[in-house]
Structures are given as structure tokens and as C-alpha cells.
């Protein structure tokens, strides 16, 4: 095998490796975008739930004298607080996953630069 053939084969192998890394990079970038959108949606939902909770808290304070209403509002308030906690847990998990994807992207970018 000539040196030219060896060089051509080496270039071809490097090109294939680069293409595979580029495809992996694009896939991870798309996953990161999806997680970012999901995280944004979760944060928006959290803000909405928090606003609803605050509104119900105000209603609850106003309804203390009305025992029947108090029970209903307290149940809704507790339910929203539970949803808020659940949403916070989901946001935390998404943040961990997003950070992991960002680290993978950084590592792939470094490999692509090499």
C-alpha cells in the first residue's frame, strides 16, 4: 500500500469519525433544546401555580369567618401547594438533566475542535 493510499484511508476514517461526532452533537443539541423548552414550561407553570396559591391564600384569609367556604378553600390551597411542590421537584430534575446535556455538548465541542 502506498503512502498516498494510507493517507487517503486515514483522511476518510477521520472524516467518518467527525461526521459521527457531528451527528451525536446535533442530537444532544436537540435534546438540550427540548429540555430547555420543557424547563421553561415547568417554570411558567410554577409561576402560575404560585399566583393561584397566593390568590387562594388571600381568599382563605377572607373566608376564615365562613367555616364551609374555609374547608373548600383550604383543600384547594393544600392541593395547589402539593402541585407546586411536585412542579418544583420536576423542575429540579429537569435542571439536573439539562446540566448533564450541557456537559456532554461541551465535551463533544472539545472533541470536534481537536
Short mmCIF file of C-alpha atoms in Angstrom, two decimals:
data_model
loop_
_atom_site.label_atom_id
_atom_site.label_comp_id
_atom_site.label_asym_id
_atom_site.label_seq_id
_atom_site.Cartn_x
_atom_site.Cartn_y
_atom_site.Cartn_z
CA UNK A 1 0.00 0.00 0.00
CA UNK A 2 1.40 3.39 -0.91
CA UNK A 3 1.71 6.29 1.44
CA UNK A 4 -0.88 8.17 -0.61
CA UNK A 5 -3.39 5.33 -0.17
CA UNK A 6 -2.68 5.18 3.54
CA UNK A 7 -3.17 8.92 3.86
CA UNK A 8 -6.42 8.77 1.90
CA UNK A 9 -7.71 5.99 4.14
CA UNK A 10 -6.71 7.92 7.27
CA UNK A 11 -8.47 11.06 5.99
CA UNK A 12 -11.56 9.03 5.15
CA UNK A 13 -11.63 7.43 8.62
CA UNK A 14 -11.17 10.83 10.28
CA UNK A 15 -13.95 12.29 8.16
CA UNK A 16 -16.32 9.47 9.17
CA UNK A 17 -15.42 9.95 12.84
CA UNK A 18 -16.02 13.69 12.53
CA UNK A 19 -19.37 13.05 10.84
CA UNK A 20 -20.40 10.66 13.64
CA UNK A 21 -19.35 13.18 16.28
CA UNK A 22 -21.24 15.93 14.45
CA UNK A 23 -24.40 13.79 14.33
CA UNK A 24 -24.07 12.99 18.04
CA UNK A 25 -23.53 16.69 18.77
CA UNK A 26 -26.67 17.66 16.80
CA UNK A 27 -28.73 15.01 18.58
CA UNK A 28 -27.57 16.22 22.01
CA UNK A 29 -28.20 19.82 21.00
CA UNK A 30 -31.78 18.92 20.03
CA UNK A 31 -32.25 17.09 23.36
CA UNK A 32 -30.92 20.14 25.19
CA UNK A 33 -33.36 22.39 23.32
CA UNK A 34 -36.24 20.07 24.22
CA UNK A 35 -35.20 20.02 27.89
CA UNK A 36 -34.81 23.79 27.90
CA UNK A 37 -38.31 24.22 26.47
CA UNK A 38 -39.70 21.73 28.97
CA UNK A 39 -37.91 23.51 31.81
CA UNK A 40 -39.29 26.87 30.66
CA UNK A 41 -42.77 25.39 30.54
CA UNK A 42 -42.32 23.98 34.05
CA UNK A 43 -41.10 27.33 35.35
CA UNK A 44 -44.06 29.10 33.73
CA UNK A 45 -46.42 26.56 35.25
CA UNK A 46 -44.76 27.08 38.63
CA UNK A 47 -45.30 30.85 38.40
CA UNK A 48 -48.95 30.26 37.51
CA UNK A 49 -49.40 27.81 40.38
CA UNK A 50 -47.72 30.21 42.75
CA UNK A 51 -50.03 33.04 41.65
CA UNK A 52 -53.05 30.77 42.11
CA UNK A 53 -51.78 29.74 45.54
CA UNK A 54 -51.32 33.38 46.56
CA UNK A 55 -54.80 34.21 45.31
CA UNK A 56 -56.30 31.31 47.23
CA UNK A 57 -54.35 32.31 50.33
CA UNK A 58 -55.95 35.74 50.15
CA UNK A 59 -59.37 34.13 49.67
CA UNK A 60 -58.65 31.83 52.59
CA UNK A 61 -57.86 34.76 54.86
CA UNK A 62 -61.10 36.48 53.85
CA UNK A 63 -63.17 33.34 54.36
CA UNK A 64 -61.99 32.40 57.86
CA UNK A 65 -65.34 33.51 59.29
CA UNK A 66 -67.22 31.29 56.85
CA UNK A 67 -66.46 27.75 58.00
CA UNK A 68 -68.00 25.99 54.97
CA UNK A 69 -66.01 28.06 52.49
CA UNK A 70 -62.91 27.74 54.61
CA UNK A 71 -62.82 23.95 54.23
CA UNK A 72 -63.19 24.11 50.44
CA UNK A 73 -60.61 26.82 50.04
CA UNK A 74 -58.20 25.08 52.43
CA UNK A 75 -58.50 21.87 50.38
CA UNK A 76 -57.81 23.75 47.13
CA UNK A 77 -54.93 25.58 48.77
CA UNK A 78 -53.38 22.35 50.03
CA UNK A 79 -53.86 20.75 46.62
CA UNK A 80 -52.12 23.67 44.89
CA UNK A 81 -49.27 23.59 47.41
CA UNK A 82 -48.80 19.88 46.61
CA UNK A 83 -48.83 20.62 42.87
CA UNK A 84 -46.32 23.41 43.47
CA UNK A 85 -44.01 21.03 45.35
CA UNK A 86 -44.38 18.40 42.63
CA UNK A 87 -43.64 21.01 39.97
CA UNK A 88 -40.56 22.19 41.89
CA UNK A 89 -39.32 18.60 42.07
CA UNK A 90 -39.83 18.19 38.31
CA UNK A 91 -38.01 21.47 37.62
CA UNK A 92 -35.09 20.34 39.77
CA UNK A 93 -34.86 17.04 37.89
CA UNK A 94 -35.03 18.83 34.53
CA UNK A 95 -32.28 21.21 35.64
CA UNK A 96 -30.05 18.24 36.50
CA UNK A 97 -30.76 16.61 33.13
CA UNK A 98 -30.18 19.90 31.31
CA UNK A 99 -26.84 20.39 33.06
CA UNK A 100 -25.82 16.87 32.11
CA UNK A 101 -26.69 17.52 28.46
CA UNK A 102 -24.76 20.79 28.52
CA UNK A 103 -21.70 18.97 29.86
CA UNK A 104 -21.98 16.36 27.11
CA UNK A 105 -22.27 19.10 24.48
CA UNK A 106 -19.20 20.84 25.83
CA UNK A 107 -17.26 17.58 25.72
CA UNK A 108 -18.35 16.96 22.14
CA UNK A 109 -17.44 20.50 21.15
CA UNK A 110 -13.97 19.92 22.54
CA UNK A 111 -13.71 16.67 20.56
CA UNK A 112 -14.86 18.46 17.40
CA UNK A 113 -12.24 21.15 17.89
CA UNK A 114 -9.50 18.55 18.26
#
